[in-house]
Amino acid sequence: MQSIRKDSGLKNTAILLIYCSDRQGILAAVTEFLNENRGNIIYLDQHVDHEEGLFYMRVEWELEKFAIPREKISDYFQTLIARKFDIVFSLHFSDKKPRMAVFVSKMSHCLFDILSRYTAGDWDTEIPLIISNHDTLRPIAERFGIDFHLIEKSSSNKAEQELLEIEILEQYKVDFVVLARYMQVLSDQFVANFPNRIINIHHSFLPAFAGAKPYHAAHERGVKIIGATSHYVTADLDAGPIIAQDVVRISHIDNVDSLIRKGRDLEKIVLSEAVYKHLQRKILVYNNRTVVFN
Amino acid sequence: MQSIRKDSGLKNTAILLIYCSDRQGILAAVTEFLNENRGNIIYLDQHVDHEEGLFYMRVEWELEKFAIPREKISDYFQTLIARKFDIVFSLHFSDKKPRMAVFVSKMSHCLFDILSRYTAGDWDTEIPLIISNHDTLRPIAERFGIDFHLIEKSSSNKAEQELLEIEILEQYKVDFVVLARYMQVLSDQFVANFPNRIINIHHSFLPAFAGAKPYHAAHERGVKIIGATSHYVTADLDAGPIIAQDVVRISHIDNVDSLIRKGRDLEKIVLSEAVYKHLQRKILVYNNRTVVFN
Amino acid sequence: MQSIRKDSGLKNTAILLIYCSDRQGILAAVTEFLNENRGNIIYLDQHVDHEEGLFYMRVEWELEKFAIPREKISDYFQTLIARKFDIVFSLHFSDKKPRMAVFVSKMSHCLFDILSRYTAGDWDTEIPLIISNHDTLRPIAERFGIDFHLIEKSSSNKAEQELLEIEILEQYKVDFVVLARYMQVLSDQFVANFPNRIINIHHSFLPAFAGAKPYHAAHERGVKIIGATSHYVTADLDAGPIIAQDVVRISHIDNVDSLIRKGRDLEKIVLSEAVYKHLQRKILVYNNRTVVFN
Amino acid sequence: MQSIRKDSGLKNTAILLIYCSDRQGILAAVTEFLNENRGNIIYLDQHVDHEEGLFYMRVEWELEKFAIPREKISDYFQTLIARKFDIVFSLHFSDKKPRMAVFVSKMSHCLFDILSRYTAGDWDTEIPLIISNHDTLRPIAERFGIDFHLIEKSSSNKAEQELLEIEILEQYKVDFVVLARYMQVLSDQFVANFPNRIINIHHSFLPAFAGAKPYHAAHERGVKIIGATSHYVTADLDAGPIIAQDVVRISHIDNVDSLIRKGRDLEKIVLSEAVYKHLQRKILVYNNRTVVFN
């Protein structure tokens, strides 16, 4: 179904994500470095956390006239700038599309939302495969022409099945994983393979109602607003760095079924927002929190 | 792709939508009528507009033990209740699925959202066909196994093409039409065939930015919030009864492209919300406004 | 400062709040009772919780031509209707203004918001007194011409001070208490004196961040939305029936100070919304949840 | 009522608001200028409008160790930096509190909200006077110890009354004017005296429902969301640069009275948000739009 995908018009730019202790002159040093080498800055956003004395920055510039060849940028930046300010940085190129794997169980709404955006060419990504512990959504994968792997899990085979998943992910050269209402907890070992590269959607306004059956818990508690939360997966269940949240008003009229219905819209939008920001390389993680640049 | 559709569990209920001048005793008369005939009420909502002296009501009851056969309910209600109070009413049965046609142009996000809900069995509807003035989205229709009719329009052939569309809609026994970012204005003649049965999504917070290019206009005006509006189509462009609206915050950082991107999520959610309410027979139209029951 | 208060135009109506097991015919019986006695219904809202099989209703009608004298309505309704359906009900008259006491500590924003509405005549209430454990806000009370009682509390004198508070509340004939950022936990004994008649504002989106310093906890957790919750006070801290909630988006840019600043606006609006609904007798409590009629 | 005001802890900082055509090196030049002169930057935000090729920036730095005396900063910056890049800039000092005049008519909710924040010390401002065309709110001004001037206006005396107002504003050394539901249109001559220094609150989601009686118009149109808009006043009625907007959901249940009630909360919060941003010198105006820094 690639026919409706528009030319995504990939930009020829480089992106630096920077993180260090705040010191005078960092911003000037970085912009000076780019200016001197004829890198035309098309995006710059920075943030200082004065309480923790930390400096965060995202800068994107055009490579066309940039004096330093792309394969040497990282080395030059490390030597000339990063060393001086003890900067931790990551360098990305906008013409390199991250490869995404989607994990699903039986519910289709998040998967459809992801494939809808992918098919329309809204995202600069490749989605080579879908992994599931049920066969329910295989027909969707087939219609969209994406490989589908059924990897069933039980308490007894979980460890070996995860090894199989990791093997497949490597084989498909996957950069990050999206859990689109995947109803299995991943082991710490699995998570450790993809630090800040597994995005989950939890169907509550975290930290409220972590764990199982949050809509039932929300109904039981009698809240007047429900929410959804996308976050990077860490070893602690539902406790990773939050990327995006959204909410919707409910009332005494709502029962658990209508919460589930209304929640589906939140879940798919909030998950896709997180994936979009990740693809844009606009997220920095520190202290189990995120900086999400505009 | 029907395989993932769950059993929608259609209820065996009848639904009355009522509308009349407010008078003492209407509510008691209607509920008494249902009680006496052993109709177990599972939903009742009513609203009185005291300024205009109007009474609105939606009541849904189980048919299983109801004493009056379903084909005679309308007649009995007219004779025994409606005549007395000058009630305008419509009667619906929840096991009758309304048949929907979707009109599209080139953008896929609203269509995908509709087909995602349809395929998951979230909606009690049938979607037998998609009509478009471009061939762009034909591959999507094919993947979802839905008939696709290309009906191209120009200023010279519009009238005859609309006659063709009406013919096809009749042939498919379509009950209502959803304009999923269909970029053609329908003639008054066409609209007259489907009073309160054509649902449109306009990509602005109406009545602000009616007409073409609302995101450009919103950016030009410098608003801090953008919106989307679903409404029934009437002869006046973008002026029909509003069903649902939603908004999202923006800032000076947004350009027209990012407004379009953010607006897509609003559009699909707000349009689908309107379709859902329509399918639930929860909308009453009067004076170019809607009562949308909970 | 009564001079700017407009004539509040108190209505001469009665209000019934009803709560019972759902059975066929309740709605018809109640409306019939009012109709037969020439009670013109100006508001009716009802809700059925099908899961728990419970029926809730609020009905308001004009007393002018009502056949039953106001002092006998409760007796007649009990005998003729409530007994038959095992209805629990409360009867209110809109011309009787509930008397409110406000408890404060040092923060003024919620108190100002309450007094602003009170002075403008927006609320049908009397506020005869303010109680505080600090003297900070006495000048505000004096400017608004409201009695101010300083009742300082320590761990050793809390019990006796609460007895003093109860005595003062009785002396002022107070119907309900509003905790406007009152930074003291009330004992179970105190709370037991005012079941569903103490309204608190908690500065988080409950059940997230119950207890002390919720803005610090929210910042620490890295949430992207903060909230405020108004609820009736019960013996369990921050666990009473929720009346209203609202939220506001935040980002990595916000520190604890800006969360506190943004939260103040939420707190005052959400608290005042709860007070307004309480004054309108639009709240029913059951199973530690609320029905809040529109 | 100054007794409850906390020490506002005025910072000893300078703020530069910058606006120019986007060129390479501006950001580096400005930060270098501050760094070289030992100005510790505590806030920096910048924005590039790539469509219009414009660069916007707000930077705030500590003056304590800054090498250039505060009275010479403007001159040095003009000579060394601004001239080179054709920068338009304004320089502010955070220890100078802008002086605000509030214009009101009969409604008190916005005025109370402003005075509540002022009294609590939330804003770094002085409010020496209130001007009104009615005597209604004089008692509030008196309770808060603020001068109140009644300046009645008719179609015949408007021009001379405005001259009187300007005279009084000069006499009180007022920096900017807040129209807190002031129900009079100011003449172009008056507005010209305070470019981008008069803040108005309009009780609709502009550009929808500009002009008189927006809540009546919103009810008539049947919208599902209402809003409020704060903006700088220009010669065109309700068409000045928008600073902040907010909305609230409504339904068919709402009548004009309940829209007015719900709208009051929007109005006061949105107006106060605009005043806060203005006091923080976080607003830049260009092309009838605003950049509002975080």
Short mmCIF file of N, CA, C and O in Angstrom, two decimals, chain C residues 207-259:
data_model
loop_
_atom_site.label_atom_id
_atom_site.label_comp_id
_atom_site.label_asym_id
_atom_site.label_seq_id
_atom_site.Cartn_x
_atom_site.Cartn_y
_atom_site.Cartn_z
N PRO C 207 -6.14 10.02 41.85
CA PRO C 207 -5.36 9.57 43.01
C PRO C 207 -3.85 9.74 42.88
O PRO C 207 -3.13 9.28 43.76
N ALA C 208 -3.36 10.36 41.81
CA ALA C 208 -1.93 10.61 41.74
C ALA C 208 -1.54 11.67 42.77
O ALA C 208 -2.25 12.65 42.96
N PHE C 209 -0.41 11.46 43.41
CA PHE C 209 0.17 12.45 44.31
C PHE C 209 -0.77 12.87 45.45
O PHE C 209 -0.95 14.07 45.70
N ALA C 210 -1.38 11.89 46.11
CA ALA C 210 -2.08 12.20 47.35
C ALA C 210 -1.05 12.59 48.40
O ALA C 210 0.15 12.32 48.23
N GLY C 211 -1.50 13.24 49.46
CA GLY C 211 -0.60 13.58 50.54
C GLY C 211 0.14 14.89 50.32
O GLY C 211 -0.28 15.72 49.52
N ALA C 212 1.27 15.03 51.00
CA ALA C 212 1.97 16.31 51.04
C ALA C 212 2.79 16.57 49.77
O ALA C 212 3.21 15.64 49.09
N LYS C 213 2.98 17.84 49.48
CA LYS C 213 3.89 18.30 48.42
C LYS C 213 3.66 17.64 47.06
O LYS C 213 4.60 17.12 46.43
N PRO C 214 2.46 17.68 46.55
CA PRO C 214 2.19 17.04 45.25
C PRO C 214 2.91 17.70 44.08
O PRO C 214 3.26 17.01 43.12
N TYR C 215 3.14 19.00 44.12
CA TYR C 215 3.85 19.63 43.00
C TYR C 215 5.30 19.18 42.95
O TYR C 215 5.87 18.98 41.88
N HIS C 216 5.91 19.03 44.12
CA HIS C 216 7.27 18.49 44.13
C HIS C 216 7.29 17.08 43.56
O HIS C 216 8.16 16.72 42.76
N ALA C 217 6.30 16.27 43.97
CA ALA C 217 6.24 14.89 43.49
C ALA C 217 5.98 14.85 41.98
O ALA C 217 6.55 14.03 41.26
N ALA C 218 5.13 15.74 41.49
CA ALA C 218 4.82 15.77 40.06
C ALA C 218 6.06 16.14 39.26
O ALA C 218 6.34 15.57 38.20
N HIS C 219 6.81 17.12 39.77
CA HIS C 219 8.04 17.52 39.10
C HIS C 219 9.06 16.39 39.10
O HIS C 219 9.69 16.10 38.07
N GLU C 220 9.18 15.74 40.23
CA GLU C 220 10.11 14.63 40.37
C GLU C 220 9.78 13.49 39.38
O GLU C 220 10.65 12.90 38.76
N ARG C 221 8.47 13.23 39.23
CA ARG C 221 8.04 12.13 38.36
C ARG C 221 8.11 12.50 36.88
O ARG C 221 8.11 11.65 36.01
N GLY C 222 8.15 13.81 36.61
CA GLY C 222 8.25 14.23 35.21
C GLY C 222 6.96 14.11 34.43
O GLY C 222 6.99 13.85 33.22
N VAL C 223 5.82 14.33 35.07
CA VAL C 223 4.55 14.30 34.35
C VAL C 223 4.45 15.48 33.39
O VAL C 223 5.13 16.50 33.56
N LYS C 224 3.59 15.36 32.39
CA LYS C 224 3.43 16.40 31.39
C LYS C 224 2.12 17.17 31.57
O LYS C 224 1.80 18.07 30.78
N ILE C 225 1.36 16.81 32.58
CA ILE C 225 0.10 17.48 32.90
C ILE C 225 -0.03 17.47 34.42
O ILE C 225 0.28 16.47 35.05
N ILE C 226 -0.44 18.60 34.99
CA ILE C 226 -0.77 18.59 36.43
C ILE C 226 -2.25 18.88 36.61
O ILE C 226 -2.91 19.34 35.68
N GLY C 227 -2.76 18.61 37.80
CA GLY C 227 -4.19 18.77 38.01
C GLY C 227 -4.53 19.20 39.42
O GLY C 227 -3.66 19.38 40.28
N ALA C 228 -5.82 19.41 39.63
CA ALA C 228 -6.35 19.70 40.96
C ALA C 228 -7.68 18.96 41.10
O ALA C 228 -8.36 18.72 40.10
N THR C 229 -8.01 18.62 42.33
CA THR C 229 -9.17 17.77 42.60
C THR C 229 -9.95 18.32 43.79
O THR C 229 -9.38 18.49 44.87
N SER C 230 -11.23 18.56 43.62
CA SER C 230 -12.09 18.90 44.77
C SER C 230 -12.88 17.66 45.15
O SER C 230 -13.33 16.91 44.29
N HIS C 231 -13.04 17.45 46.45
CA HIS C 231 -13.71 16.23 46.92
C HIS C 231 -14.32 16.47 48.30
O HIS C 231 -13.90 17.38 49.03
N TYR C 232 -15.29 15.64 48.63
CA TYR C 232 -15.79 15.64 49.99
C TYR C 232 -14.76 14.95 50.88
O TYR C 232 -14.14 13.96 50.47
N VAL C 233 -14.62 15.47 52.08
CA VAL C 233 -13.64 14.92 53.01
C VAL C 233 -14.25 13.72 53.75
O VAL C 233 -15.37 13.79 54.24
N THR C 234 -13.48 12.64 53.77
CA THR C 234 -13.86 11.46 54.55
C THR C 234 -12.72 11.13 55.50
O THR C 234 -11.71 11.84 55.54
N ALA C 235 -12.88 10.06 56.23
CA ALA C 235 -11.85 9.69 57.20
C ALA C 235 -10.52 9.35 56.53
O ALA C 235 -9.46 9.51 57.12
N ASP C 236 -10.58 8.90 55.28
CA ASP C 236 -9.34 8.58 54.56
C ASP C 236 -8.80 9.81 53.86
O ASP C 236 -9.47 10.40 53.01
N LEU C 237 -7.57 10.14 54.14
CA LEU C 237 -6.97 11.35 53.59
C LEU C 237 -6.94 11.35 52.06
O LEU C 237 -6.44 10.39 51.45
N ASP C 238 -7.47 12.39 51.46
CA ASP C 238 -7.44 12.58 50.00
C ASP C 238 -8.13 11.43 49.25
O ASP C 238 -7.85 11.20 48.07
N ALA C 239 -9.02 10.72 49.91
CA ALA C 239 -9.66 9.57 49.28
C ALA C 239 -11.18 9.69 49.23
O ALA C 239 -11.87 8.74 48.88
N GLY C 240 -11.71 10.85 49.56
CA GLY C 240 -13.16 11.03 49.55
C GLY C 240 -13.71 11.14 48.14
O GLY C 240 -12.96 11.21 47.17
N PRO C 241 -15.05 11.18 48.03
CA PRO C 241 -15.71 11.23 46.72
C PRO C 241 -15.30 12.47 45.93
O PRO C 241 -15.43 13.60 46.43
N ILE C 242 -14.84 12.26 44.71
CA ILE C 242 -14.36 13.36 43.87
C ILE C 242 -15.53 14.11 43.26
O ILE C 242 -16.45 13.51 42.70
N ILE C 243 -15.50 15.43 43.34
CA ILE C 243 -16.56 16.27 42.77
C ILE C 243 -16.14 16.84 41.42
O ILE C 243 -16.90 16.80 40.46
N ALA C 244 -14.94 17.40 41.36
CA ALA C 244 -14.49 18.04 40.11
C ALA C 244 -12.98 17.94 40.01
O ALA C 244 -12.28 17.89 41.02
N GLN C 245 -12.49 17.90 38.79
CA GLN C 245 -11.05 17.87 38.52
C GLN C 245 -10.77 18.71 37.27
O GLN C 245 -11.61 18.82 36.40
N ASP C 246 -9.60 19.27 37.25
CA ASP C 246 -9.16 19.93 36.01
C ASP C 246 -7.64 19.81 35.93
O ASP C 246 -6.97 19.52 36.92
N VAL C 247 -7.12 20.03 34.73
CA VAL C 247 -5.70 19.83 34.49
C VAL C 247 -5.15 20.95 33.62
O VAL C 247 -5.90 21.69 32.97
N VAL C 248 -3.83 21.06 33.60
CA VAL C 248 -3.16 21.99 32.69
C VAL C 248 -1.86 21.35 32.22
O VAL C 248 -1.20 20.62 32.98
N ARG C 249 -1.52 21.59 30.97
CA ARG C 249 -0.29 21.02 30.42
C ARG C 249 0.93 21.74 30.97
O ARG C 249 0.93 22.95 31.12
N ILE C 250 1.97 20.96 31.22
CA ILE C 250 3.25 21.54 31.60
C ILE C 250 4.32 20.90 30.73
O ILE C 250 4.02 20.05 29.89
N SER C 251 5.57 21.32 30.92
CA SER C 251 6.64 20.74 30.12
C SER C 251 7.92 20.71 30.95
O SER C 251 7.93 21.11 32.12
N HIS C 252 8.98 20.26 30.31
CA HIS C 252 10.27 20.21 31.01
C HIS C 252 10.73 21.59 31.45
O HIS C 252 11.58 21.73 32.33
N ILE C 253 10.18 22.62 30.85
CA ILE C 253 10.58 23.98 31.21
C ILE C 253 10.12 24.35 32.61
O ILE C 253 10.73 25.17 33.28
N ASP C 254 9.03 23.73 33.06
CA ASP C 254 8.48 24.11 34.36
C ASP C 254 9.31 23.57 35.51
O ASP C 254 9.70 22.40 35.52
N ASN C 255 9.55 24.41 36.49
CA ASN C 255 10.13 23.95 37.75
C ASN C 255 9.02 23.94 38.81
O ASN C 255 7.87 24.25 38.52
N VAL C 256 9.37 23.58 40.02
CA VAL C 256 8.34 23.47 41.06
C VAL C 256 7.61 24.80 41.26
O VAL C 256 6.39 24.84 41.41
N ASP C 257 8.35 25.90 41.21
CA ASP C 257 7.72 27.21 41.40
C ASP C 257 6.67 27.50 40.34
O ASP C 257 5.60 28.03 40.65
N SER C 258 6.97 27.16 39.09
CA SER C 258 5.98 27.46 38.05
C SER C 258 4.81 26.48 38.12
O SER C 258 3.68 26.83 37.77
N LEU C 259 5.05 25.26 38.59
CA LEU C 259 3.92 24.35 38.82
C LEU C 259 3.00 24.93 39.89
O LEU C 259 1.77 24.91 39.74
#
